Amino acid sequence: MISAFRFNEALAAIDSMKSLGASLSAENARARILRMTGRLVEARAAYRAAAQAHMDEPAVVHSLAGAAEILRDMNRYEEALAEYTELTETYPLEGTIWCGRASVLMDLGRFDEAISTFRISETHGSALIPKNGTATAYKRRGEFTKALKLFNEVAKEFPNDPVALCGRAEIYRDQGNFEAALDDYRRARDRSPFNPTPIIGVVETLKELRRFYDFCAQRRARYRIRTFGCRSEGFSNDRRAPFS
C-alpha cells in the first residue's frame, strides 16, 4: 500500500501491525511514509527512534539504513558515507548496508570505490541491487557497453525489475535508440505502475520521437497519478529509489 501511495490505508495497517507485536516493522513503515511525503527531518528522527528502541533486534539494521538514506535525500553525502561506513563495520554480512555505502560513493563521483563496494555486497545477499548499482556506476562514468551488459543480465534474470529496464532505457536514449528506450520504459511502467520514473521516461521519449498525440495522452496519465498522490496522500514526487 505504501508503494501505491495509499498512505491512509497503510497507516491503518501499521496500527494493526503494532497491536500484533510487530512494533519495529510498524515504526519503520511509518518512517518510510514520512520520507515519501517529503518530511525528511521527521523521517530521520523516526528511524533513529525506532533503532534506539529496538537495538537488540536483528531487523534494526533497516532502521539504521533508513536513517542513513535520509542523509542522502538531504544531499548530506559525507555524513551518509560516515554512517554507512560505521554500519558496515557493525553489520559486515548485511548486503543492503554495503549497497547503501556504494550508492553514497556513487553520489560523490567515486565510481571505482562504488563498483568495488557493490561487488562486496553481491557476496552477502541477492545480486539484484548490487548488479543494478554497478551498472548505474558504469553508466554514469560513460562506460555504456559494460553498463548494458549488466542491465541485460538483470533484465534476463529479473524481467519485472523496473530499475534495470529504466537504466537500460536511459542508455538507449543517450545512444539515440529511442524506440528501444520507449519499449523498455513501457515495460517498466506496466510492471511498476506507481513508479514515476518509467512514466516520466515514456513522456520524455515520446517527445523526442515527436509523437505528440501519444505524448499528450501519456502526460495526462502522468498528471492523474501525480495529483492522486498529492491531493489524496500528500505525495512528494521523489524519483530516486533507495540505493539507486
PDB file of C-alpha atoms in Angstrom:
ATOM      1  CA  MET A   1       0.000   0.000   0.000  1.00  0.00           C
ATOM      2  CA  ILE A   2       2.864   2.376   0.707  1.00  0.00           C
ATOM      3  CA  SER A   3       4.351   1.799  -2.761  1.00  0.00           C
ATOM      4  CA  ALA A   4       0.939   2.620  -4.234  1.00  0.00           C
ATOM      5  CA  PHE A   5       0.800   5.846  -2.177  1.00  0.00           C
ATOM      6  CA  ARG A   6      -2.289   4.606  -0.310  1.00  0.00           C
ATOM      7  CA  PHE A   7      -0.944   6.092   2.880  1.00  0.00           C
ATOM      8  CA  ASN A   8      -4.177   6.354   4.855  1.00  0.00           C
ATOM      9  CA  GLU A   9      -4.818   2.636   4.406  1.00  0.00           C
ATOM     10  CA  ALA A  10      -1.174   1.901   5.131  1.00  0.00           C
ATOM     11  CA  LEU A  11      -1.332   3.810   8.417  1.00  0.00           C
ATOM     12  CA  ALA A  12      -4.345   1.765   9.470  1.00  0.00           C
ATOM     13  CA  ALA A  13      -2.440  -1.425   8.658  1.00  0.00           C
ATOM     14  CA  ILE A  14       0.569  -0.122  10.600  1.00  0.00           C
ATOM     15  CA  ASP A  15      -1.591   0.326  13.691  1.00  0.00           C
ATOM     16  CA  SER A  16      -2.738  -3.295  13.316  1.00  0.00           C
ATOM     17  CA  MET A  17       0.863  -4.476  12.955  1.00  0.00           C
ATOM     18  CA  LYS A  18       1.846  -2.694  16.140  1.00  0.00           C
ATOM     19  CA  SER A  19      -1.069  -4.200  18.051  1.00  0.00           C
ATOM     20  CA  LEU A  20       0.061  -7.663  16.916  1.00  0.00           C
ATOM     21  CA  GLY A  21       3.555  -7.106  18.274  1.00  0.00           C
ATOM     22  CA  ALA A  22       5.382  -6.141  15.059  1.00  0.00           C
ATOM     23  CA  SER A  23       6.452  -2.854  16.589  1.00  0.00           C
ATOM     24  CA  LEU A  24       9.757  -2.317  14.760  1.00  0.00           C
ATOM     25  CA  SER A  25       8.274  -3.082  11.334  1.00  0.00           C
ATOM     26  CA  ALA A  26       5.405  -0.714  12.077  1.00  0.00           C
ATOM     27  CA  GLU A  27       7.737   2.099  13.141  1.00  0.00           C
ATOM     28  CA  ASN A  28       9.927   1.621  10.061  1.00  0.00           C
ATOM     29  CA  ALA A  29       6.860   1.721   7.830  1.00  0.00           C
ATOM     30  CA  ARG A  30       5.669   4.946   9.463  1.00  0.00           C
ATOM     31  CA  ALA A  31       9.132   6.480   8.944  1.00  0.00           C
ATOM     32  CA  ARG A  32       9.033   5.402   5.295  1.00  0.00           C
ATOM     33  CA  ILE A  33       5.737   7.229   4.795  1.00  0.00           C
ATOM     34  CA  LEU A  34       7.232  10.368   6.315  1.00  0.00           C
ATOM     35  CA  ARG A  35      10.143  10.058   3.885  1.00  0.00           C
ATOM     36  CA  MET A  36       7.921   9.543   0.866  1.00  0.00           C
ATOM     37  CA  THR A  37       5.842  12.587   1.760  1.00  0.00           C
ATOM     38  CA  GLY A  38       8.944  14.763   1.956  1.00  0.00           C
ATOM     39  CA  ARG A  39       9.070  15.144   5.735  1.00  0.00           C
ATOM     40  CA  LEU A  40      12.724  14.201   5.872  1.00  0.00           C
ATOM     41  CA  VAL A  41      13.694  15.577   9.276  1.00  0.00           C
ATOM     42  CA  GLU A  42      10.750  13.783  10.887  1.00  0.00           C
ATOM     43  CA  ALA A  43      11.511  10.618   8.934  1.00  0.00           C
ATOM     44  CA  ARG A  44      15.127  10.514  10.079  1.00  0.00           C
ATOM     45  CA  ALA A  45      14.062  11.138  13.672  1.00  0.00           C
ATOM     46  CA  ALA A  46      11.505   8.314  13.378  1.00  0.00           C
ATOM     47  CA  TYR A  47      14.073   5.855  12.028  1.00  0.00           C
ATOM     48  CA  ARG A  48      16.554   6.783  14.758  1.00  0.00           C
ATOM     49  CA  ALA A  49      13.909   6.468  17.470  1.00  0.00           C
ATOM     50  CA  ALA A  50      12.926   3.034  16.155  1.00  0.00           C
ATOM     51  CA  ALA A  51      16.575   1.961  16.171  1.00  0.00           C
ATOM     52  CA  GLN A  52      17.122   3.204  19.707  1.00  0.00           C
ATOM     53  CA  ALA A  53      14.038   1.395  20.984  1.00  0.00           C
ATOM     54  CA  HIS A  54      14.848  -1.930  19.264  1.00  0.00           C
ATOM     55  CA  MET A  55      18.650  -2.056  19.182  1.00  0.00           C
ATOM     56  CA  ASP A  56      18.683  -5.715  20.279  1.00  0.00           C
ATOM     57  CA  GLU A  57      16.572  -6.881  17.305  1.00  0.00           C
ATOM     58  CA  PRO A  58      18.345  -8.069  14.127  1.00  0.00           C
ATOM     59  CA  ALA A  59      15.937  -6.101  11.914  1.00  0.00           C
ATOM     60  CA  VAL A  60      17.114  -2.833  13.489  1.00  0.00           C
ATOM     61  CA  VAL A  61      19.621  -2.655  10.642  1.00  0.00           C
ATOM     62  CA  HIS A  62      16.755  -1.474   8.402  1.00  0.00           C
ATOM     63  CA  SER A  63      16.047   1.439  10.744  1.00  0.00           C
ATOM     64  CA  LEU A  64      19.710   2.423  10.768  1.00  0.00           C
ATOM     65  CA  ALA A  65      19.949   2.164   6.971  1.00  0.00           C
ATOM     66  CA  GLY A  66      16.761   4.222   6.627  1.00  0.00           C
ATOM     67  CA  ALA A  67      18.244   6.983   8.764  1.00  0.00           C
ATOM     68  CA  ALA A  68      21.400   6.998   6.624  1.00  0.00           C
ATOM     69  CA  GLU A  69      19.346   7.117   3.422  1.00  0.00           C
ATOM     70  CA  ILE A  70      17.604  10.254   4.654  1.00  0.00           C
ATOM     71  CA  LEU A  71      21.014  11.951   4.748  1.00  0.00           C
ATOM     72  CA  ARG A  72      21.362  11.076   1.045  1.00  0.00           C
ATOM     73  CA  ASP A  73      17.954  12.621   0.394  1.00  0.00           C
ATOM     74  CA  MET A  74      19.201  15.774   2.135  1.00  0.00           C
ATOM     75  CA  ASN A  75      22.383  15.779  -0.029  1.00  0.00           C
ATOM     76  CA  ARG A  76      24.470  15.327   3.107  1.00  0.00           C
ATOM     77  CA  TYR A  77      26.635  12.734   1.404  1.00  0.00           C
ATOM     78  CA  GLU A  78      29.735  12.840   3.586  1.00  0.00           C
ATOM     79  CA  GLU A  79      27.617  12.302   6.705  1.00  0.00           C
ATOM     80  CA  ALA A  80      25.749   9.471   4.980  1.00  0.00           C
ATOM     81  CA  LEU A  81      29.045   7.860   3.990  1.00  0.00           C
ATOM     82  CA  ALA A  82      30.302   8.070   7.570  1.00  0.00           C
ATOM     83  CA  GLU A  83      27.139   6.398   8.892  1.00  0.00           C
ATOM     84  CA  TYR A  84      27.222   3.652   6.278  1.00  0.00           C
ATOM     85  CA  THR A  85      30.938   3.025   6.868  1.00  0.00           C
ATOM     86  CA  GLU A  86      30.254   2.571  10.569  1.00  0.00           C
ATOM     87  CA  LEU A  87      27.334   0.265   9.780  1.00  0.00           C
ATOM     88  CA  THR A  88      29.494  -1.955   7.532  1.00  0.00           C
ATOM     89  CA  GLU A  89      31.806  -2.442  10.493  1.00  0.00           C
ATOM     90  CA  THR A  90      28.895  -3.378  12.766  1.00  0.00           C
ATOM     91  CA  TYR A  91      26.997  -5.478  10.178  1.00  0.00           C
ATOM     92  CA  PRO A  92      29.695  -6.774   7.791  1.00  0.00           C
ATOM     93  CA  LEU A  93      27.485  -9.557   6.404  1.00  0.00           C
ATOM     94  CA  GLU A  94      24.496  -7.308   5.612  1.00  0.00           C
ATOM     95  CA  GLY A  95      24.389  -6.787   1.837  1.00  0.00           C
ATOM     96  CA  THR A  96      21.974  -3.849   1.911  1.00  0.00           C
ATOM     97  CA  ILE A  97      24.387  -1.854   4.076  1.00  0.00           C
ATOM     98  CA  TRP A  98      27.206  -2.363   1.587  1.00  0.00           C
ATOM     99  CA  CYS A  99      24.826  -1.306  -1.204  1.00  0.00           C
ATOM    100  CA  GLY A 100      23.970   1.849   0.708  1.00  0.00           C
ATOM    101  CA  ARG A 101      27.644   2.716   1.166  1.00  0.00           C
ATOM    102  CA  ALA A 102      28.309   2.048  -2.531  1.00  0.00           C
ATOM    103  CA  SER A 103      25.396   4.278  -3.536  1.00  0.00           C
ATOM    104  CA  VAL A 104      26.778   7.182  -1.482  1.00  0.00           C
ATOM    105  CA  LEU A 105      30.206   6.700  -3.070  1.00  0.00           C
ATOM    106  CA  MET A 106      28.471   6.918  -6.444  1.00  0.00           C
ATOM    107  CA  ASP A 107      26.705  10.121  -5.332  1.00  0.00           C
ATOM    108  CA  LEU A 108      30.172  11.522  -4.568  1.00  0.00           C
ATOM    109  CA  GLY A 109      31.505  10.521  -8.004  1.00  0.00           C
ATOM    110  CA  ARG A 110      33.866   7.922  -6.534  1.00  0.00           C
ATOM    111  CA  PHE A 111      32.888   5.294  -9.088  1.00  0.00           C
ATOM    112  CA  ASP A 112      35.789   2.845  -8.705  1.00  0.00           C
ATOM    113  CA  GLU A 113      35.158   2.595  -4.966  1.00  0.00           C
ATOM    114  CA  ALA A 114      31.421   2.301  -5.574  1.00  0.00           C
ATOM    115  CA  ILE A 115      31.873  -0.590  -8.010  1.00  0.00           C
ATOM    116  CA  SER A 116      34.201  -2.498  -5.674  1.00  0.00           C
ATOM    117  CA  THR A 117      31.783  -1.959  -2.788  1.00  0.00           C
ATOM    118  CA  PHE A 118      28.807  -3.189  -4.827  1.00  0.00           C
ATOM    119  CA  ARG A 119      30.852  -6.341  -5.507  1.00  0.00           C
ATOM    120  CA  ILE A 120      31.261  -6.885  -1.773  1.00  0.00           C
ATOM    121  CA  SER A 121      27.504  -6.526  -1.375  1.00  0.00           C
ATOM    122  CA  GLU A 122      26.892  -9.181  -4.012  1.00  0.00           C
ATOM    123  CA  THR A 123      28.640 -11.761  -1.813  1.00  0.00           C
ATOM    124  CA  HIS A 124      26.210 -11.089   1.053  1.00  0.00           C
ATOM    125  CA  GLY A 125      22.766 -11.476  -0.484  1.00  0.00           C
ATOM    126  CA  SER A 126      20.778 -11.063  -3.683  1.00  0.00           C
ATOM    127  CA  ALA A 127      22.652  -9.915  -6.787  1.00  0.00           C
ATOM    128  CA  LEU A 128      19.773  -7.700  -7.938  1.00  0.00           C
ATOM    129  CA  ILE A 129      20.601  -4.397  -6.219  1.00  0.00           C
ATOM    130  CA  PRO A 130      24.404  -4.629  -6.481  1.00  0.00           C
ATOM    131  CA  LYS A 131      24.260  -5.530 -10.178  1.00  0.00           C
ATOM    132  CA  ASN A 132      21.932  -2.622 -10.885  1.00  0.00           C
ATOM    133  CA  GLY A 133      24.169  -0.395  -8.802  1.00  0.00           C
ATOM    134  CA  THR A 134      27.323  -1.464 -10.627  1.00  0.00           C
ATOM    135  CA  ALA A 135      25.613  -0.960 -13.984  1.00  0.00           C
ATOM    136  CA  THR A 136      24.495   2.510 -12.913  1.00  0.00           C
ATOM    137  CA  ALA A 137      28.050   3.391 -11.857  1.00  0.00           C
ATOM    138  CA  TYR A 138      29.358   2.304 -15.265  1.00  0.00           C
ATOM    139  CA  LYS A 139      26.581   4.287 -16.962  1.00  0.00           C
ATOM    140  CA  ARG A 140      27.389   7.465 -15.027  1.00  0.00           C
ATOM    141  CA  ARG A 141      31.060   7.004 -15.897  1.00  0.00           C
ATOM    142  CA  GLY A 142      30.157   6.733 -19.592  1.00  0.00           C
ATOM    143  CA  GLU A 143      31.056   3.046 -19.956  1.00  0.00           C
ATOM    144  CA  PHE A 144      27.831   2.131 -21.719  1.00  0.00           C
ATOM    145  CA  THR A 145      28.927  -1.289 -23.026  1.00  0.00           C
ATOM    146  CA  LYS A 146      29.698  -2.561 -19.536  1.00  0.00           C
ATOM    147  CA  ALA A 147      26.520  -0.993 -18.167  1.00  0.00           C
ATOM    148  CA  LEU A 148      24.328  -2.540 -20.859  1.00  0.00           C
ATOM    149  CA  LYS A 149      25.835  -5.964 -20.292  1.00  0.00           C
ATOM    150  CA  LEU A 150      24.893  -5.853 -16.608  1.00  0.00           C
ATOM    151  CA  PHE A 151      21.443  -4.359 -17.166  1.00  0.00           C
ATOM    152  CA  ASN A 152      20.770  -7.109 -19.744  1.00  0.00           C
ATOM    153  CA  GLU A 153      21.806  -9.762 -17.220  1.00  0.00           C
ATOM    154  CA  VAL A 154      19.487  -8.328 -14.584  1.00  0.00           C
ATOM    155  CA  ALA A 155      16.583  -7.958 -17.025  1.00  0.00           C
ATOM    156  CA  LYS A 156      17.019 -11.593 -18.071  1.00  0.00           C
ATOM    157  CA  GLU A 157      17.131 -12.894 -14.503  1.00  0.00           C
ATOM    158  CA  PHE A 158      14.563 -10.439 -13.087  1.00  0.00           C
ATOM    159  CA  PRO A 159      12.314  -9.492 -16.042  1.00  0.00           C
ATOM    160  CA  ASN A 160       9.968  -7.434 -13.851  1.00  0.00           C
ATOM    161  CA  ASP A 161      12.680  -5.210 -12.372  1.00  0.00           C
ATOM    162  CA  PRO A 162      11.995  -1.560 -13.313  1.00  0.00           C
ATOM    163  CA  VAL A 163      15.449  -0.309 -12.268  1.00  0.00           C
ATOM    164  CA  ALA A 164      17.249  -2.425 -14.874  1.00  0.00           C
ATOM    165  CA  LEU A 165      14.680  -1.610 -17.545  1.00  0.00           C
ATOM    166  CA  CYS A 166      14.856   2.139 -16.892  1.00  0.00           C
ATOM    167  CA  GLY A 167      18.643   2.077 -16.640  1.00  0.00           C
ATOM    168  CA  ARG A 168      18.892   0.328 -19.995  1.00  0.00           C
ATOM    169  CA  ALA A 169      16.338   2.727 -21.486  1.00  0.00           C
ATOM    170  CA  GLU A 170      18.436   5.717 -20.405  1.00  0.00           C
ATOM    171  CA  ILE A 171      21.447   4.299 -22.237  1.00  0.00           C
ATOM    172  CA  TYR A 172      19.359   3.673 -25.361  1.00  0.00           C
ATOM    173  CA  ARG A 173      18.177   7.305 -25.223  1.00  0.00           C
ATOM    174  CA  ASP A 174      21.758   8.548 -24.887  1.00  0.00           C
ATOM    175  CA  GLN A 175      22.642   6.468 -27.943  1.00  0.00           C
ATOM    176  CA  GLY A 176      19.677   7.826 -29.918  1.00  0.00           C
ATOM    177  CA  ASN A 177      17.845   4.485 -29.962  1.00  0.00           C
ATOM    178  CA  PHE A 178      14.531   5.997 -28.890  1.00  0.00           C
ATOM    179  CA  GLU A 179      12.257   3.128 -29.955  1.00  0.00           C
ATOM    180  CA  ALA A 180      14.195   0.636 -27.833  1.00  0.00           C
ATOM    181  CA  ALA A 181      14.162   3.111 -24.951  1.00  0.00           C
ATOM    182  CA  LEU A 182      10.415   3.575 -25.268  1.00  0.00           C
ATOM    183  CA  ASP A 183       9.865  -0.180 -25.251  1.00  0.00           C
ATOM    184  CA  ASP A 184      11.844  -0.596 -22.013  1.00  0.00           C
ATOM    185  CA  TYR A 185      10.188   2.376 -20.316  1.00  0.00           C
ATOM    186  CA  ARG A 186       6.755   0.989 -21.198  1.00  0.00           C
ATOM    187  CA  ARG A 187       7.641  -2.443 -19.866  1.00  0.00           C
ATOM    188  CA  ALA A 188       8.885  -0.866 -16.641  1.00  0.00           C
ATOM    189  CA  ARG A 189       5.734   1.264 -16.374  1.00  0.00           C
ATOM    190  CA  ASP A 190       3.488  -1.770 -16.866  1.00  0.00           C
ATOM    191  CA  ARG A 191       5.354  -3.738 -14.205  1.00  0.00           C
ATOM    192  CA  SER A 192       5.578  -0.849 -11.739  1.00  0.00           C
ATOM    193  CA  PRO A 193       2.577   1.403 -12.474  1.00  0.00           C
ATOM    194  CA  PHE A 194       3.011   3.651  -9.409  1.00  0.00           C
ATOM    195  CA  ASN A 195       6.702   4.347 -10.032  1.00  0.00           C
ATOM    196  CA  PRO A 196       7.047   7.821 -11.610  1.00  0.00           C
ATOM    197  CA  THR A 197      10.444   7.154 -13.239  1.00  0.00           C
ATOM    198  CA  PRO A 198       9.240   4.990 -16.179  1.00  0.00           C
ATOM    199  CA  ILE A 199       6.205   7.231 -16.694  1.00  0.00           C
ATOM    200  CA  ILE A 200       8.458  10.268 -16.987  1.00  0.00           C
ATOM    201  CA  GLY A 201      10.726   8.256 -19.293  1.00  0.00           C
ATOM    202  CA  VAL A 202       7.826   7.394 -21.605  1.00  0.00           C
ATOM    203  CA  VAL A 203       6.729  11.043 -21.733  1.00  0.00           C
ATOM    204  CA  GLU A 204      10.215  12.386 -22.488  1.00  0.00           C
ATOM    205  CA  THR A 205      10.963   9.713 -25.092  1.00  0.00           C
ATOM    206  CA  LEU A 206       7.666  10.299 -26.928  1.00  0.00           C
ATOM    207  CA  LYS A 207       8.561  13.983 -27.031  1.00  0.00           C
ATOM    208  CA  GLU A 208      11.966  13.153 -28.532  1.00  0.00           C
ATOM    209  CA  LEU A 209      10.226  10.960 -31.127  1.00  0.00           C
ATOM    210  CA  ARG A 210       7.864  13.882 -31.888  1.00  0.00           C
ATOM    211  CA  ARG A 211       4.866  11.618 -31.317  1.00  0.00           C
ATOM    212  CA  PHE A 212       2.874  14.434 -29.820  1.00  0.00           C
ATOM    213  CA  TYR A 213      -0.555  12.765 -29.685  1.00  0.00           C
ATOM    214  CA  ASP A 214       0.817   9.884 -27.602  1.00  0.00           C
ATOM    215  CA  PHE A 215       2.938  12.385 -25.660  1.00  0.00           C
ATOM    216  CA  CYS A 216      -0.141  14.382 -24.628  1.00  0.00           C
ATOM    217  CA  ALA A 217      -2.086  11.252 -23.670  1.00  0.00           C
ATOM    218  CA  GLN A 218       0.777   9.995 -21.500  1.00  0.00           C
ATOM    219  CA  ARG A 219       1.197  13.415 -19.875  1.00  0.00           C
ATOM    220  CA  ARG A 220      -2.479  13.297 -18.877  1.00  0.00           C
ATOM    221  CA  ALA A 221      -1.947   9.850 -17.330  1.00  0.00           C
ATOM    222  CA  ARG A 222       1.151  11.102 -15.509  1.00  0.00           C
ATOM    223  CA  TYR A 223      -0.817  14.102 -14.226  1.00  0.00           C
ATOM    224  CA  ARG A 224      -3.573  11.834 -12.865  1.00  0.00           C
ATOM    225  CA  ILE A 225      -1.051   9.774 -10.915  1.00  0.00           C
ATOM    226  CA  ARG A 226       0.733  12.877  -9.618  1.00  0.00           C
ATOM    227  CA  THR A 227      -2.449  14.631  -8.492  1.00  0.00           C
ATOM    228  CA  PHE A 228      -3.783  11.436  -6.933  1.00  0.00           C
ATOM    229  CA  GLY A 229      -0.728  11.303  -4.733  1.00  0.00           C
ATOM    230  CA  CYS A 230      -0.590  15.000  -3.940  1.00  0.00           C
ATOM    231  CA  ARG A 231      -4.251  15.525  -3.167  1.00  0.00           C
ATOM    232  CA  SER A 232      -5.049  12.227  -1.535  1.00  0.00           C
ATOM    233  CA  GLU A 233      -1.900  11.462   0.395  1.00  0.00           C
ATOM    234  CA  GLY A 234       0.452  14.453   0.312  1.00  0.00           C
ATOM    235  CA  PHE A 235       2.830  12.611  -2.029  1.00  0.00           C
ATOM    236  CA  SER A 236       6.161  14.245  -2.812  1.00  0.00           C
ATOM    237  CA  ASN A 237       7.406  13.248  -6.279  1.00  0.00           C
ATOM    238  CA  ASP A 238      10.813  11.885  -5.274  1.00  0.00           C
ATOM    239  CA  ARG A 239      12.098   9.941  -8.297  1.00  0.00           C
ATOM    240  CA  ARG A 240      15.034   8.264  -6.572  1.00  0.00           C
ATOM    241  CA  ALA A 241      14.649   4.838  -5.104  1.00  0.00           C
ATOM    242  CA  PRO A 242      16.651   3.587  -2.187  1.00  0.00           C
ATOM    243  CA  PHE A 243      20.179   2.506  -3.109  1.00  0.00           C
ATOM    244  CA  SER A 244      19.684   3.776  -6.637  1.00  0.00           C
TER     245      SER A 244
END
